[in-house]
N, CA, C and O of each residue as an XYZ file, in Angstrom:
476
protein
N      82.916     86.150    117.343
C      82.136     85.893    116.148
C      83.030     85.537    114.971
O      82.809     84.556    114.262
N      83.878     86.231    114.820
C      84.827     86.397    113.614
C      86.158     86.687    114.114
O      86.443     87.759    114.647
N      87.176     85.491    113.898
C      88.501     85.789    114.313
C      89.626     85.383    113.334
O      89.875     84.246    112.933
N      90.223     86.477    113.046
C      91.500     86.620    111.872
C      92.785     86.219    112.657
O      93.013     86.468    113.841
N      93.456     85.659    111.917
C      94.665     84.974    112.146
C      95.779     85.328    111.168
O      95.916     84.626    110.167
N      96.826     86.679    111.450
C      97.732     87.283    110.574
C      98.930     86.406    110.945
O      99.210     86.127    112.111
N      99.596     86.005    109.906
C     101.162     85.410    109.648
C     102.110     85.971    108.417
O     101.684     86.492    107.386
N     103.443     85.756    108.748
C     103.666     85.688    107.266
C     104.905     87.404    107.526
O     105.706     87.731    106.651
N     104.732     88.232    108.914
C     105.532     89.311    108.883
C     106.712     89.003    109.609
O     106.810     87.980    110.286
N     107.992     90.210    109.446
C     109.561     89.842    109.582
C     110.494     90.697    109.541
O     110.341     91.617    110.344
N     111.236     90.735    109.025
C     112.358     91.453    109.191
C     112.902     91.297    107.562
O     113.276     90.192    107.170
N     112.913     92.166    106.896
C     113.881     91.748    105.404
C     114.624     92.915    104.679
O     114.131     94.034    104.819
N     115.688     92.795    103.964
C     116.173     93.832    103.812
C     115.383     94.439    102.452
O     114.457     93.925    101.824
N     116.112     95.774    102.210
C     115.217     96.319    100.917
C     115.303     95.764     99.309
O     116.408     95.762     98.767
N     114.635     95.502     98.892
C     114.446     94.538     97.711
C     114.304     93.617     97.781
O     114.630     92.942     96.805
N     113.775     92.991     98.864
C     113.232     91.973     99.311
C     111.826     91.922     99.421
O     111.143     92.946     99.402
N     111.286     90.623     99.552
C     110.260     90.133     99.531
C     109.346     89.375    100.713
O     109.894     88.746    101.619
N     107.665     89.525    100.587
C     107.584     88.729    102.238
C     105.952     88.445    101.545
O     105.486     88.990    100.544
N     105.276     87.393    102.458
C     104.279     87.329    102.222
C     103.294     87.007    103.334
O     103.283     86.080    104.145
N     102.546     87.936    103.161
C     101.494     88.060    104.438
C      99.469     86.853    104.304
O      98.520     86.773    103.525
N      99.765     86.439    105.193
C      98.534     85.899    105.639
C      97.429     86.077    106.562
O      97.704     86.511    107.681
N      96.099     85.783    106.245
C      95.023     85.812    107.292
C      94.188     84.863    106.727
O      93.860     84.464    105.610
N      93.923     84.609    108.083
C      92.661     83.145    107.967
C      91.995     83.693    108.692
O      92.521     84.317    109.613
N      90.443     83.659    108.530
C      89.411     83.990    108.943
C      89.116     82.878    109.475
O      89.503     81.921    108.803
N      88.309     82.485    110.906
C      87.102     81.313    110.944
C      85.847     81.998    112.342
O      85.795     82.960    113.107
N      85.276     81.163    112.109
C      84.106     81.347    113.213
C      82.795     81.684    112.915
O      82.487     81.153    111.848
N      81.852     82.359    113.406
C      80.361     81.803    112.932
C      80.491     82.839    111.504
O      80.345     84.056    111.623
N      80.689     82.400    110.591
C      80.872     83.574    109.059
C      79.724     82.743    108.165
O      79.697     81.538    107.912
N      78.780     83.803    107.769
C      78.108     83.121    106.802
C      78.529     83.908    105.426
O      78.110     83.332    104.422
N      78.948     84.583    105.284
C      79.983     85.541    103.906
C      80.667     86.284    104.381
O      80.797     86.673    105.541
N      81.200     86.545    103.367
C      82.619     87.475    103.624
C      82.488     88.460    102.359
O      82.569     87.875    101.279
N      82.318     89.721    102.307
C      82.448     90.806    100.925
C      83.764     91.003    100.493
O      84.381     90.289     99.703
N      84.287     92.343    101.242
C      85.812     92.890    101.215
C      86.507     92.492    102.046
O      86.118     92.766    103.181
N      87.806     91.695    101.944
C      88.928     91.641    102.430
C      90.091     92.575    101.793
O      90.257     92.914    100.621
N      90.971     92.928    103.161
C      91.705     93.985    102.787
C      92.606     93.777    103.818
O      92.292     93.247    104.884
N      94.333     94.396    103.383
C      95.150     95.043    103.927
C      95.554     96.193    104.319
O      95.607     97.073    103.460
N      95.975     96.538    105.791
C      96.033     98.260    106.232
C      97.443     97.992    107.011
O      97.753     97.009    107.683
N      98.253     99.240    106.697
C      99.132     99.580    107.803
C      99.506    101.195    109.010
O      99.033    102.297    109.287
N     100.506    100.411    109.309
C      99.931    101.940    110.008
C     101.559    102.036    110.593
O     102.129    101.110    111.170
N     102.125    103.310    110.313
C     103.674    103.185    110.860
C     103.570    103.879    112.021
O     102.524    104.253    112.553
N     104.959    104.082    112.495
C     104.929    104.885    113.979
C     104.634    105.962    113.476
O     105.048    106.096    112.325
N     103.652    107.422    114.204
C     103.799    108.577    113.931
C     102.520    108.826    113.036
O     101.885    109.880    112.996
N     102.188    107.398    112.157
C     101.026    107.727    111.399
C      99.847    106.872    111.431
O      99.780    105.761    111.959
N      98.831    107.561    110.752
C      97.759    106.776    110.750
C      97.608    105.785    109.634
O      98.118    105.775    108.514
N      96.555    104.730    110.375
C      96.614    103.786    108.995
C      95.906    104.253    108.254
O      94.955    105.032    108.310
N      96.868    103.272    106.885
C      96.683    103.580    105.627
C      96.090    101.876    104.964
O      96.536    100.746    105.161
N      94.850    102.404    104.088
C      94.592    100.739    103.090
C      95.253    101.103    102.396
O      95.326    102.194    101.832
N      96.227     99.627    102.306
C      97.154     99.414    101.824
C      96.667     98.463    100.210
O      97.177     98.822     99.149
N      95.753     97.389    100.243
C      95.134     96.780     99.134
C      93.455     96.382     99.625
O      93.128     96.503    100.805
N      92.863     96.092     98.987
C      91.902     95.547     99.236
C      90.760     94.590     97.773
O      90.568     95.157     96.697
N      90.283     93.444     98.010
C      90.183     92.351     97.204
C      88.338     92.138     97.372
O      87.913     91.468     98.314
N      87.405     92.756     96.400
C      86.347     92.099     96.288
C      85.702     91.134     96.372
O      86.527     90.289     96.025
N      84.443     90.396     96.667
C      84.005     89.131     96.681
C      84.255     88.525     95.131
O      84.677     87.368     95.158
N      84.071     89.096     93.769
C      84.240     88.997     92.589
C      85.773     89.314     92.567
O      86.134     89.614     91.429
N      86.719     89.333     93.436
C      87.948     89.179     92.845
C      88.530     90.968     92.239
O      89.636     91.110     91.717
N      87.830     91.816     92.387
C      88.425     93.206     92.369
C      89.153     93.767     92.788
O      89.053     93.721     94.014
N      90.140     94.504     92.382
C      91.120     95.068     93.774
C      91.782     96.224     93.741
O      91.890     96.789     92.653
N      92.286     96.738     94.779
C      92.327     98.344     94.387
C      93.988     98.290     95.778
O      94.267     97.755     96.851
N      94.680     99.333     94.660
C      95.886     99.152     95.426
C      96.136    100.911     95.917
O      95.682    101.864     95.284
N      96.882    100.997     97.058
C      97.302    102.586     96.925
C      98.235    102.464     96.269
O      98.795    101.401     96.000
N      98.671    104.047     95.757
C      99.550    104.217     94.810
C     100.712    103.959     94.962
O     101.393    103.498     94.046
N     101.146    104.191     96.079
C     103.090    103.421     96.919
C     103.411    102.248     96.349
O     104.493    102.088     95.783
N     102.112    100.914     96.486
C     102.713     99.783     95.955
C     102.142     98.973     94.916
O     102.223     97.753     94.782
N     101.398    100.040     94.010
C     101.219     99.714     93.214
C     102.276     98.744     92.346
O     103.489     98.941     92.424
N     101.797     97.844     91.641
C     103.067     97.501     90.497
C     104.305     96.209     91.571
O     105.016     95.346     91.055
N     104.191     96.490     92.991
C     104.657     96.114     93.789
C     104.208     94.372     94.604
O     104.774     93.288     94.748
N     102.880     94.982     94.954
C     102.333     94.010     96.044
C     101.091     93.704     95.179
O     100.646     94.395     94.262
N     100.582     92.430     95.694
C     100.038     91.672     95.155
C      98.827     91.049     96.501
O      99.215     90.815     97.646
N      97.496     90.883     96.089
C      96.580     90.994     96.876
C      95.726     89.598     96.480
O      95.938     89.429     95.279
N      94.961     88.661     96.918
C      94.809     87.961     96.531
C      93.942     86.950     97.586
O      94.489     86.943     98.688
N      93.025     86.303     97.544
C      92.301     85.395     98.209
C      92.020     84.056     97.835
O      91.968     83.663     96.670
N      91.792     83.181     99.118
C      91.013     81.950     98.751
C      89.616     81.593     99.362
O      89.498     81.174    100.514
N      88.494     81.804     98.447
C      87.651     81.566     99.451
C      87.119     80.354     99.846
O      86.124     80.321    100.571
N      87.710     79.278     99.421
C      87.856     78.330     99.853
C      88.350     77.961    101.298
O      87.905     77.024    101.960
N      89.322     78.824    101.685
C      90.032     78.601    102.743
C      89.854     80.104    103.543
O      90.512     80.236    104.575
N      89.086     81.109    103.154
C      88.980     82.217    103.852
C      89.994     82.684    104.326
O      90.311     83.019    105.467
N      90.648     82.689    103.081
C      91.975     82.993    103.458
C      92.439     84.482    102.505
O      91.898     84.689    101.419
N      93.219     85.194    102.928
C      93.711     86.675    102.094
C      94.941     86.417    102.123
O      95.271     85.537    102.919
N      95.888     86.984    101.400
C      97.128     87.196    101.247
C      97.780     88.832    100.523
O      97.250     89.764     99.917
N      99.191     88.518    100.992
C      99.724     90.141    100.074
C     100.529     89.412     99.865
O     100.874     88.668    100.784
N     101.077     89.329     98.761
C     102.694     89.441     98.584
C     103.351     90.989     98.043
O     103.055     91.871     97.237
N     104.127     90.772     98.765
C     104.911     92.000     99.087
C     106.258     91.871     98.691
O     107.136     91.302     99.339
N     106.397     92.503     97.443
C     107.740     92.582     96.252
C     108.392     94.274     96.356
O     107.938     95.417     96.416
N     110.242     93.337     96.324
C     110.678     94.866     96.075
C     110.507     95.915     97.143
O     110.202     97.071     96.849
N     110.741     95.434     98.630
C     110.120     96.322     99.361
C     110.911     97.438     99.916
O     112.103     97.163     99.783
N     110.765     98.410    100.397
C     111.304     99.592    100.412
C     111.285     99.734    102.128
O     110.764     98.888    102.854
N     111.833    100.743    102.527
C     112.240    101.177    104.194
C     111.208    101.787    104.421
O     111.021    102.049    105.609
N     110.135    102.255    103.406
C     109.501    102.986    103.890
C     107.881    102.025    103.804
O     106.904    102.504    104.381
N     107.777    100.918    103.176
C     106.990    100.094    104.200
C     107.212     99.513    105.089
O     106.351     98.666    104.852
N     107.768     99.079    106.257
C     107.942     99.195    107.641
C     106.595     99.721    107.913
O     106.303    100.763    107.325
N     105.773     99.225    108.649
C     104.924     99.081    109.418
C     104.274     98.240    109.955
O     104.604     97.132    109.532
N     103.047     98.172    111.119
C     102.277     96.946    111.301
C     101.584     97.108    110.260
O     101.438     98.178    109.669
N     101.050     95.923    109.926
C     100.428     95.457    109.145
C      98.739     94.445    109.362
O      98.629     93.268    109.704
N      97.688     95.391    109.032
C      96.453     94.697    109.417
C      95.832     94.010    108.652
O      96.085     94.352    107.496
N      94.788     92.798    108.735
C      94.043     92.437    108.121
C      92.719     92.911    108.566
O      92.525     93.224    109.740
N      91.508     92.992    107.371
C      90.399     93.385    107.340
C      89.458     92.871    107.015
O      90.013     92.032    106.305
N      88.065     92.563    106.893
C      87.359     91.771    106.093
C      85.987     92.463    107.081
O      85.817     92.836    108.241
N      85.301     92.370    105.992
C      83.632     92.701    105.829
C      82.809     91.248    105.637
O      82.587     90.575    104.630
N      82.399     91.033    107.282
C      81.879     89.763    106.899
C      80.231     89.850    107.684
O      79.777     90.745    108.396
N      79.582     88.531    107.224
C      78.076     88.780    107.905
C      78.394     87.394    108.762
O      78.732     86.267    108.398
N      78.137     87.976    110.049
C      78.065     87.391    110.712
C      77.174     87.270    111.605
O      77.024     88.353    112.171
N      75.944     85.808    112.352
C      74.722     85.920    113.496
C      73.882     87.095    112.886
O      73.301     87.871    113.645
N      73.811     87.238    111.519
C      72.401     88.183    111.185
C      73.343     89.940    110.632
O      73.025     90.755    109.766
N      74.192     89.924    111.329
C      74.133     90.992    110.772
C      75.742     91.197    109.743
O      76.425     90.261    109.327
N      75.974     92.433    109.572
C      77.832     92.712    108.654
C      78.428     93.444    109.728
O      77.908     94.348    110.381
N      79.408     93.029    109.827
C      80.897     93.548    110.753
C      81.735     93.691    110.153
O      81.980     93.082    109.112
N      82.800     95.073    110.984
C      84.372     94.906    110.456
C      85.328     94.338    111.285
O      85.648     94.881    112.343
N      85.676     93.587    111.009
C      86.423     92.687    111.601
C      88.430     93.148    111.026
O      88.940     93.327    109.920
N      88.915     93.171    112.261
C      90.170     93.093    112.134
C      91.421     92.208    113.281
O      91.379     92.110    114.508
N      92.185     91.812    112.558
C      93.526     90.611    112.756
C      94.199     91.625    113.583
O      93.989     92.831    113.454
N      94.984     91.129    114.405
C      95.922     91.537    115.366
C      97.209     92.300    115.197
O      97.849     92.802    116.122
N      97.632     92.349    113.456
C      98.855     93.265    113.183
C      99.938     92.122    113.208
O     100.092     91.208    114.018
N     100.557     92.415    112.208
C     102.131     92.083    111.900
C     102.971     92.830    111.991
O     102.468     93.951    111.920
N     104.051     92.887    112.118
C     104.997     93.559    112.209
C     106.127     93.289    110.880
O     106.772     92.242    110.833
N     106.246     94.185    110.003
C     107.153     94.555    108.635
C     108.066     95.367    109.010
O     107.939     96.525    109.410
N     109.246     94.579    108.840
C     110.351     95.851    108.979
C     111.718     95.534    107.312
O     112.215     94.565    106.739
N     111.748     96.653    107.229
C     112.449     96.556    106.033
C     113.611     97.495    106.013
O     113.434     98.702    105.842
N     115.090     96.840    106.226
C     115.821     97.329    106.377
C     116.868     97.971    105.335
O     117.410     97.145    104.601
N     117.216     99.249    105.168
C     118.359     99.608    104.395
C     119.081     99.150    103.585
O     120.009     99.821    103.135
């Protein structure tokens, strides 16, 4: 019904920078919340940002000031940029989105990136 397409994860050292992608396509007649989640070894995921249909957005407190959340809905597309990054984001990295899809709303999630941020 709904298939996300994550790019954009790597390998970088700390104070470095990366920027993450998802493209949505398939039978979508809207899309509400799009959002970013990660999840490290050992733990559970965590929302990491997440971006309103009106453009709202709500960050956890780790990267606040940091990462940057952002959409096109033109292109059903989400992004993070991810500034200044620390060892201790290292994780996969998910995409999310609340979309209506064939009548009804789903949560739909992307396959995970992989962030590693080295020392």
């Amino acid at each position: 019904q709904v298939q996300l397409v994550e790019s954009g994860g790597g390998l970088v050292q700390a104070g470095g920078s990366l920027r993450l992608s998802c493209a949505a396509s398939g039978s979508i007649f809207s899309i509400n919340n799009m959002g970013w989640y990660r999840q490290a070894p050992g733990k559970q995921r965590e929302m990491v940002a997440t971006i309103t249909s009106g453009g709202s957005t709500n960050y956890t407190d780790s990267v606040k000031g940091r990462f940057t959340i952002s959409r096109d809905n033109a292109k059903i597309t989400v992004y993070l940029q991810m500034n200044s990054l620390k060892p201790e984001d290292t994780a996969v990295y998910y995409c999310h989105v609340l979309a209506y899809s064939r009548g009804s709303y789903g949560n739909y999630w992307g396959q995970g990136t992989q962030v590693t941020v080295a020392s």
